[in-house]
Amino acid sequence: MLTQKIEKKLNEQIIKEGYSSNLYLAMASWADTEGYAGIAQWLFAQAEEERMHMLKFVSFINERGGHAIVPSFEEPPAKFDGIKVLFDQVLAHEQYISGSINDIVGLAISENDYATHGWIQWFVTEQVEEEASVQTIIDKLKMLGEKNMYIFDRDIMGLRGAE
Ligand code: FEO
Protein backbone atom coordinates (compact mmCIF):
# COMPACT_ATOMS: atom_id res chain seq x y z
CA MET A 1 0.00 0.00 0.00
CA LEU A 2 1.37 3.40 -0.96
CA THR A 3 1.46 6.24 1.53
CA GLN A 4 -0.37 9.36 0.39
CA LYS A 5 2.95 11.19 0.05
CA ILE A 6 4.39 8.53 -2.27
CA GLU A 7 1.17 8.26 -4.27
CA LYS A 8 1.19 12.02 -4.83
CA LYS A 9 4.86 11.99 -5.83
CA LEU A 10 4.36 9.09 -8.29
CA ASN A 11 1.33 10.85 -9.79
CA GLU A 12 3.47 13.95 -10.30
CA GLN A 13 5.93 11.76 -12.21
CA ILE A 14 3.11 10.69 -14.55
CA ILE A 15 2.79 14.37 -15.50
CA LYS A 16 6.55 14.64 -16.11
CA GLU A 17 6.85 11.44 -18.18
CA GLY A 18 3.77 12.34 -20.22
CA TYR A 19 5.11 15.83 -20.84
CA SER A 20 8.46 14.32 -21.89
CA SER A 21 6.61 12.18 -24.43
CA ASN A 22 4.77 15.20 -25.84
CA LEU A 23 7.92 17.33 -25.83
CA TYR A 24 9.82 14.74 -27.90
CA LEU A 25 6.82 14.31 -30.16
CA ALA A 26 6.78 18.09 -30.76
CA MET A 27 10.52 18.00 -31.44
CA ALA A 28 10.06 15.06 -33.82
CA SER A 29 7.31 16.84 -35.70
CA TRP A 30 9.44 19.99 -36.02
CA ALA A 31 12.49 17.98 -37.23
CA ASP A 32 10.24 16.21 -39.74
CA THR A 33 9.02 19.51 -41.21
CA GLU A 34 12.64 20.74 -41.41
CA GLY A 35 13.58 17.70 -43.53
CA TYR A 36 15.55 15.81 -40.87
CA ALA A 37 14.06 12.35 -41.32
CA GLY A 38 16.66 10.53 -39.20
CA ILE A 39 16.48 12.94 -36.27
CA ALA A 40 12.68 12.85 -36.42
CA GLN A 41 12.73 9.05 -36.35
CA TRP A 42 14.95 9.05 -33.24
CA LEU A 43 12.70 11.59 -31.50
CA PHE A 44 9.49 9.73 -32.41
CA ALA A 45 11.01 6.61 -30.83
CA GLN A 46 11.96 8.59 -27.70
CA ALA A 47 8.39 9.91 -27.47
CA GLU A 48 7.13 6.30 -27.49
CA GLU A 49 9.58 5.35 -24.74
CA GLU A 50 8.46 8.21 -22.55
CA ARG A 51 4.86 7.16 -23.00
CA MET A 52 5.89 3.67 -21.91
CA HIS A 53 7.55 5.19 -18.82
CA MET A 54 4.34 7.06 -18.01
CA LEU A 55 2.34 3.81 -18.32
CA LYS A 56 4.73 2.04 -15.94
CA PHE A 57 3.89 4.64 -13.29
CA VAL A 58 0.16 4.24 -13.98
CA SER A 59 0.36 0.45 -13.51
CA PHE A 60 2.55 0.60 -10.41
CA ILE A 61 0.41 3.16 -8.58
CA ASN A 62 -2.74 1.13 -9.20
CA GLU A 63 -1.07 -2.20 -8.36
CA ARG A 64 0.00 -0.79 -5.01
CA GLY A 65 -3.50 0.28 -4.02
CA GLY A 66 -3.29 3.88 -5.19
CA HIS A 67 -5.12 5.69 -7.97
CA ALA A 68 -3.15 6.82 -11.01
CA ILE A 69 -4.57 10.09 -12.28
CA VAL A 70 -4.39 10.87 -16.00
CA PRO A 71 -3.57 14.58 -16.19
CA SER A 72 -3.68 17.24 -18.87
CA PHE A 73 -0.28 18.32 -20.13
CA GLU A 74 1.26 21.71 -20.71
CA GLU A 75 1.67 22.37 -24.44
CA PRO A 76 5.28 21.85 -25.54
CA PRO A 77 7.04 24.36 -27.83
CA ALA A 78 6.34 23.92 -31.56
CA LYS A 79 9.60 25.41 -32.86
CA PHE A 80 13.23 24.88 -31.95
CA ASP A 81 16.35 26.94 -32.63
CA GLY A 82 18.38 24.32 -34.49
CA ILE A 83 19.47 20.74 -34.05
CA LYS A 84 22.31 21.31 -31.58
CA VAL A 85 20.09 23.53 -29.39
CA LEU A 86 17.35 20.89 -29.56
CA PHE A 87 19.63 18.10 -28.30
CA ASP A 88 20.99 20.40 -25.56
CA GLN A 89 17.35 20.85 -24.51
CA VAL A 90 16.80 17.07 -24.55
CA LEU A 91 19.82 16.58 -22.27
CA ALA A 92 18.75 19.35 -19.87
CA HIS A 93 15.27 17.83 -19.74
CA GLU A 94 16.62 14.34 -19.02
CA GLN A 95 18.83 15.76 -16.25
CA TYR A 96 15.74 17.36 -14.75
CA ILE A 97 13.89 14.01 -14.96
CA SER A 98 16.85 12.23 -13.32
CA GLY A 99 16.59 14.73 -10.46
CA SER A 100 12.93 13.95 -9.94
CA ILE A 101 13.58 10.18 -10.06
CA ASN A 102 16.24 10.72 -7.37
CA ASP A 103 13.67 12.63 -5.31
CA ILE A 104 11.37 9.58 -5.49
CA VAL A 105 14.23 7.35 -4.30
CA GLY A 106 14.83 9.73 -1.39
CA LEU A 107 11.16 9.85 -0.45
CA ALA A 108 10.81 6.05 -0.67
CA ILE A 109 13.69 5.71 1.79
CA SER A 110 12.32 8.30 4.19
CA GLU A 111 8.87 6.64 4.07
CA ASN A 112 10.35 3.14 4.55
CA ASP A 113 8.69 2.12 1.27
CA TYR A 114 11.09 -0.59 0.08
CA ALA A 115 8.75 -1.86 -2.63
CA THR A 116 8.76 1.54 -4.33
CA HIS A 117 12.47 1.87 -3.66
CA GLY A 118 13.13 -1.45 -5.44
CA TRP A 119 10.77 -0.70 -8.31
CA ILE A 120 12.15 2.76 -9.05
CA GLN A 121 15.70 1.42 -9.51
CA TRP A 122 14.82 0.52 -13.13
CA PHE A 123 14.29 4.24 -13.75
CA VAL A 124 17.55 5.16 -12.03
CA THR A 125 19.42 2.92 -14.50
CA GLU A 126 17.29 4.10 -17.41
CA GLN A 127 18.13 7.75 -16.69
CA VAL A 128 21.87 7.00 -16.65
CA GLU A 129 21.50 5.34 -20.08
CA GLU A 130 19.32 8.10 -21.51
CA GLU A 131 21.64 10.89 -20.43
CA ALA A 132 24.62 8.96 -21.85
CA SER A 133 22.94 8.33 -25.21
CA VAL A 134 21.98 12.01 -25.62
CA GLN A 135 25.48 13.09 -24.57
CA THR A 136 26.93 10.82 -27.29
CA ILE A 137 24.72 12.54 -29.86
CA ILE A 138 25.80 15.99 -28.64
CA ASP A 139 29.47 14.96 -28.86
CA LYS A 140 28.94 13.83 -32.47
CA LEU A 141 27.20 17.09 -33.28
CA LYS A 142 30.11 19.07 -31.87
CA MET A 143 32.52 17.12 -34.08
CA LEU A 144 30.48 17.51 -37.23
CA GLY A 145 29.29 21.11 -36.89
CA GLU A 146 25.98 22.41 -38.23
CA LYS A 147 27.13 22.39 -41.87
CA ASN A 148 27.43 18.62 -41.86
CA MET A 149 23.92 18.12 -40.56
CA TYR A 150 22.94 15.97 -43.53
CA ILE A 151 25.60 13.39 -42.59
CA PHE A 152 24.46 13.49 -38.97
CA ASP A 153 20.84 13.00 -39.99
CA ARG A 154 21.79 9.84 -41.95
CA ASP A 155 23.98 8.69 -39.08
CA ILE A 156 21.28 8.91 -36.42
CA MET A 157 18.73 7.09 -38.60
CA GLY A 158 18.16 3.70 -37.11
CA LEU A 159 20.13 4.58 -33.99
CA ARG A 160 18.09 3.70 -30.94
CA GLY A 161 18.13 5.58 -27.66
CA ALA A 162 18.13 3.87 -24.28
CA GLU A 163 15.44 1.17 -24.28
FE1 FEO B 1 11.29 8.91 -18.86
FE2 FEO B 1 13.60 10.03 -20.28
O1 FEO B 1 12.60 10.08 -18.78
CSV table of C-alpha atoms and ligand atoms in Angstrom, one decimal:
chain,number,residue,atom,x,y,z
A,1,MET,CA,0.0,0.0,0.0
A,2,LEU,CA,1.4,3.4,-1.0
A,3,THR,CA,1.5,6.2,1.5
A,4,GLN,CA,-0.4,9.4,0.4
A,5,LYS,CA,2.9,11.2,0.1
A,6,ILE,CA,4.4,8.5,-2.3
A,7,GLU,CA,1.2,8.3,-4.3
A,8,LYS,CA,1.2,12.0,-4.8
A,9,LYS,CA,4.9,12.0,-5.8
A,10,LEU,CA,4.4,9.1,-8.3
A,11,ASN,CA,1.3,10.8,-9.8
A,12,GLU,CA,3.5,13.9,-10.3
A,13,GLN,CA,5.9,11.8,-12.2
A,14,ILE,CA,3.1,10.7,-14.6
A,15,ILE,CA,2.8,14.4,-15.5
A,16,LYS,CA,6.5,14.6,-16.1
A,17,GLU,CA,6.9,11.4,-18.2
A,18,GLY,CA,3.8,12.3,-20.2
A,19,TYR,CA,5.1,15.8,-20.8
A,20,SER,CA,8.5,14.3,-21.9
A,21,SER,CA,6.6,12.2,-24.4
A,22,ASN,CA,4.8,15.2,-25.8
A,23,LEU,CA,7.9,17.3,-25.8
A,24,TYR,CA,9.8,14.7,-27.9
A,25,LEU,CA,6.8,14.3,-30.2
A,26,ALA,CA,6.8,18.1,-30.8
A,27,MET,CA,10.5,18.0,-31.4
A,28,ALA,CA,10.1,15.1,-33.8
A,29,SER,CA,7.3,16.8,-35.7
A,30,TRP,CA,9.4,20.0,-36.0
A,31,ALA,CA,12.5,18.0,-37.2
A,32,ASP,CA,10.2,16.2,-39.7
A,33,THR,CA,9.0,19.5,-41.2
A,34,GLU,CA,12.6,20.7,-41.4
A,35,GLY,CA,13.6,17.7,-43.5
A,36,TYR,CA,15.5,15.8,-40.9
A,37,ALA,CA,14.1,12.3,-41.3
A,38,GLY,CA,16.7,10.5,-39.2
A,39,ILE,CA,16.5,12.9,-36.3
A,40,ALA,CA,12.7,12.9,-36.4
A,41,GLN,CA,12.7,9.1,-36.3
A,42,TRP,CA,15.0,9.1,-33.2
A,43,LEU,CA,12.7,11.6,-31.5
A,44,PHE,CA,9.5,9.7,-32.4
A,45,ALA,CA,11.0,6.6,-30.8
A,46,GLN,CA,12.0,8.6,-27.7
A,47,ALA,CA,8.4,9.9,-27.5
A,48,GLU,CA,7.1,6.3,-27.5
A,49,GLU,CA,9.6,5.3,-24.7
A,50,GLU,CA,8.5,8.2,-22.5
A,51,ARG,CA,4.9,7.2,-23.0
A,52,MET,CA,5.9,3.7,-21.9
A,53,HIS,CA,7.6,5.2,-18.8
A,54,MET,CA,4.3,7.1,-18.0
A,55,LEU,CA,2.3,3.8,-18.3
A,56,LYS,CA,4.7,2.0,-15.9
A,57,PHE,CA,3.9,4.6,-13.3
A,58,VAL,CA,0.2,4.2,-14.0
A,59,SER,CA,0.4,0.4,-13.5
A,60,PHE,CA,2.5,0.6,-10.4
A,61,ILE,CA,0.4,3.2,-8.6
A,62,ASN,CA,-2.7,1.1,-9.2
A,63,GLU,CA,-1.1,-2.2,-8.4
A,64,ARG,CA,0.0,-0.8,-5.0
A,65,GLY,CA,-3.5,0.3,-4.0
A,66,GLY,CA,-3.3,3.9,-5.2
A,67,HIS,CA,-5.1,5.7,-8.0
A,68,ALA,CA,-3.1,6.8,-11.0
A,69,ILE,CA,-4.6,10.1,-12.3
A,70,VAL,CA,-4.4,10.9,-16.0
A,71,PRO,CA,-3.6,14.6,-16.2
A,72,SER,CA,-3.7,17.2,-18.9
A,73,PHE,CA,-0.3,18.3,-20.1
A,74,GLU,CA,1.3,21.7,-20.7
A,75,GLU,CA,1.7,22.4,-24.4
A,76,PRO,CA,5.3,21.9,-25.5
A,77,PRO,CA,7.0,24.4,-27.8
A,78,ALA,CA,6.3,23.9,-31.6
A,79,LYS,CA,9.6,25.4,-32.9
A,80,PHE,CA,13.2,24.9,-32.0
A,81,ASP,CA,16.4,26.9,-32.6
A,82,GLY,CA,18.4,24.3,-34.5
A,83,ILE,CA,19.5,20.7,-34.0
A,84,LYS,CA,22.3,21.3,-31.6
A,85,VAL,CA,20.1,23.5,-29.4
A,86,LEU,CA,17.4,20.9,-29.6
A,87,PHE,CA,19.6,18.1,-28.3
A,88,ASP,CA,21.0,20.4,-25.6
A,89,GLN,CA,17.3,20.9,-24.5
A,90,VAL,CA,16.8,17.1,-24.5
A,91,LEU,CA,19.8,16.6,-22.3
A,92,ALA,CA,18.8,19.4,-19.9
A,93,HIS,CA,15.3,17.8,-19.7
A,94,GLU,CA,16.6,14.3,-19.0
A,95,GLN,CA,18.8,15.8,-16.3
A,96,TYR,CA,15.7,17.4,-14.8
A,97,ILE,CA,13.9,14.0,-15.0
A,98,SER,CA,16.8,12.2,-13.3
A,99,GLY,CA,16.6,14.7,-10.5
A,100,SER,CA,12.9,13.9,-9.9
A,101,ILE,CA,13.6,10.2,-10.1
A,102,ASN,CA,16.2,10.7,-7.4
A,103,ASP,CA,13.7,12.6,-5.3
A,104,ILE,CA,11.4,9.6,-5.5
A,105,VAL,CA,14.2,7.4,-4.3
A,106,GLY,CA,14.8,9.7,-1.4
A,107,LEU,CA,11.2,9.8,-0.5
A,108,ALA,CA,10.8,6.0,-0.7
A,109,ILE,CA,13.7,5.7,1.8
A,110,SER,CA,12.3,8.3,4.2
A,111,GLU,CA,8.9,6.6,4.1
A,112,ASN,CA,10.4,3.1,4.5
A,113,ASP,CA,8.7,2.1,1.3
A,114,TYR,CA,11.1,-0.6,0.1
A,115,ALA,CA,8.8,-1.9,-2.6
A,116,THR,CA,8.8,1.5,-4.3
A,117,HIS,CA,12.5,1.9,-3.7
A,118,GLY,CA,13.1,-1.4,-5.4
A,119,TRP,CA,10.8,-0.7,-8.3
A,120,ILE,CA,12.2,2.8,-9.1
A,121,GLN,CA,15.7,1.4,-9.5
A,122,TRP,CA,14.8,0.5,-13.1
A,123,PHE,CA,14.3,4.2,-13.8
A,124,VAL,CA,17.5,5.2,-12.0
A,125,THR,CA,19.4,2.9,-14.5
A,126,GLU,CA,17.3,4.1,-17.4
A,127,GLN,CA,18.1,7.7,-16.7
A,128,VAL,CA,21.9,7.0,-16.6
A,129,GLU,CA,21.5,5.3,-20.1
A,130,GLU,CA,19.3,8.1,-21.5
A,131,GLU,CA,21.6,10.9,-20.4
A,132,ALA,CA,24.6,9.0,-21.8
A,133,SER,CA,22.9,8.3,-25.2
A,134,VAL,CA,22.0,12.0,-25.6
A,135,GLN,CA,25.5,13.1,-24.6
A,136,THR,CA,26.9,10.8,-27.3
A,137,ILE,CA,24.7,12.5,-29.9
A,138,ILE,CA,25.8,16.0,-28.6
A,139,ASP,CA,29.5,15.0,-28.9
A,140,LYS,CA,28.9,13.8,-32.5
A,141,LEU,CA,27.2,17.1,-33.3
A,142,LYS,CA,30.1,19.1,-31.9
A,143,MET,CA,32.5,17.1,-34.1
A,144,LEU,CA,30.5,17.5,-37.2
A,145,GLY,CA,29.3,21.1,-36.9
A,146,GLU,CA,26.0,22.4,-38.2
A,147,LYS,CA,27.1,22.4,-41.9
A,148,ASN,CA,27.4,18.6,-41.9
A,149,MET,CA,23.9,18.1,-40.6
A,150,TYR,CA,22.9,16.0,-43.5
A,151,ILE,CA,25.6,13.4,-42.6
A,152,PHE,CA,24.5,13.5,-39.0
A,153,ASP,CA,20.8,13.0,-40.0
A,154,ARG,CA,21.8,9.8,-41.9
A,155,ASP,CA,24.0,8.7,-39.1
A,156,ILE,CA,21.3,8.9,-36.4
A,157,MET,CA,18.7,7.1,-38.6
A,158,GLY,CA,18.2,3.7,-37.1
A,159,LEU,CA,20.1,4.6,-34.0
A,160,ARG,CA,18.1,3.7,-30.9
A,161,GLY,CA,18.1,5.6,-27.7
A,162,ALA,CA,18.1,3.9,-24.3
A,163,GLU,CA,15.4,1.2,-24.3
B,1,FEO,FE1,11.3,8.9,-18.9
B,1,FEO,FE2,13.6,10.0,-20.3
B,1,FEO,O1,12.6,10.1,-18.8
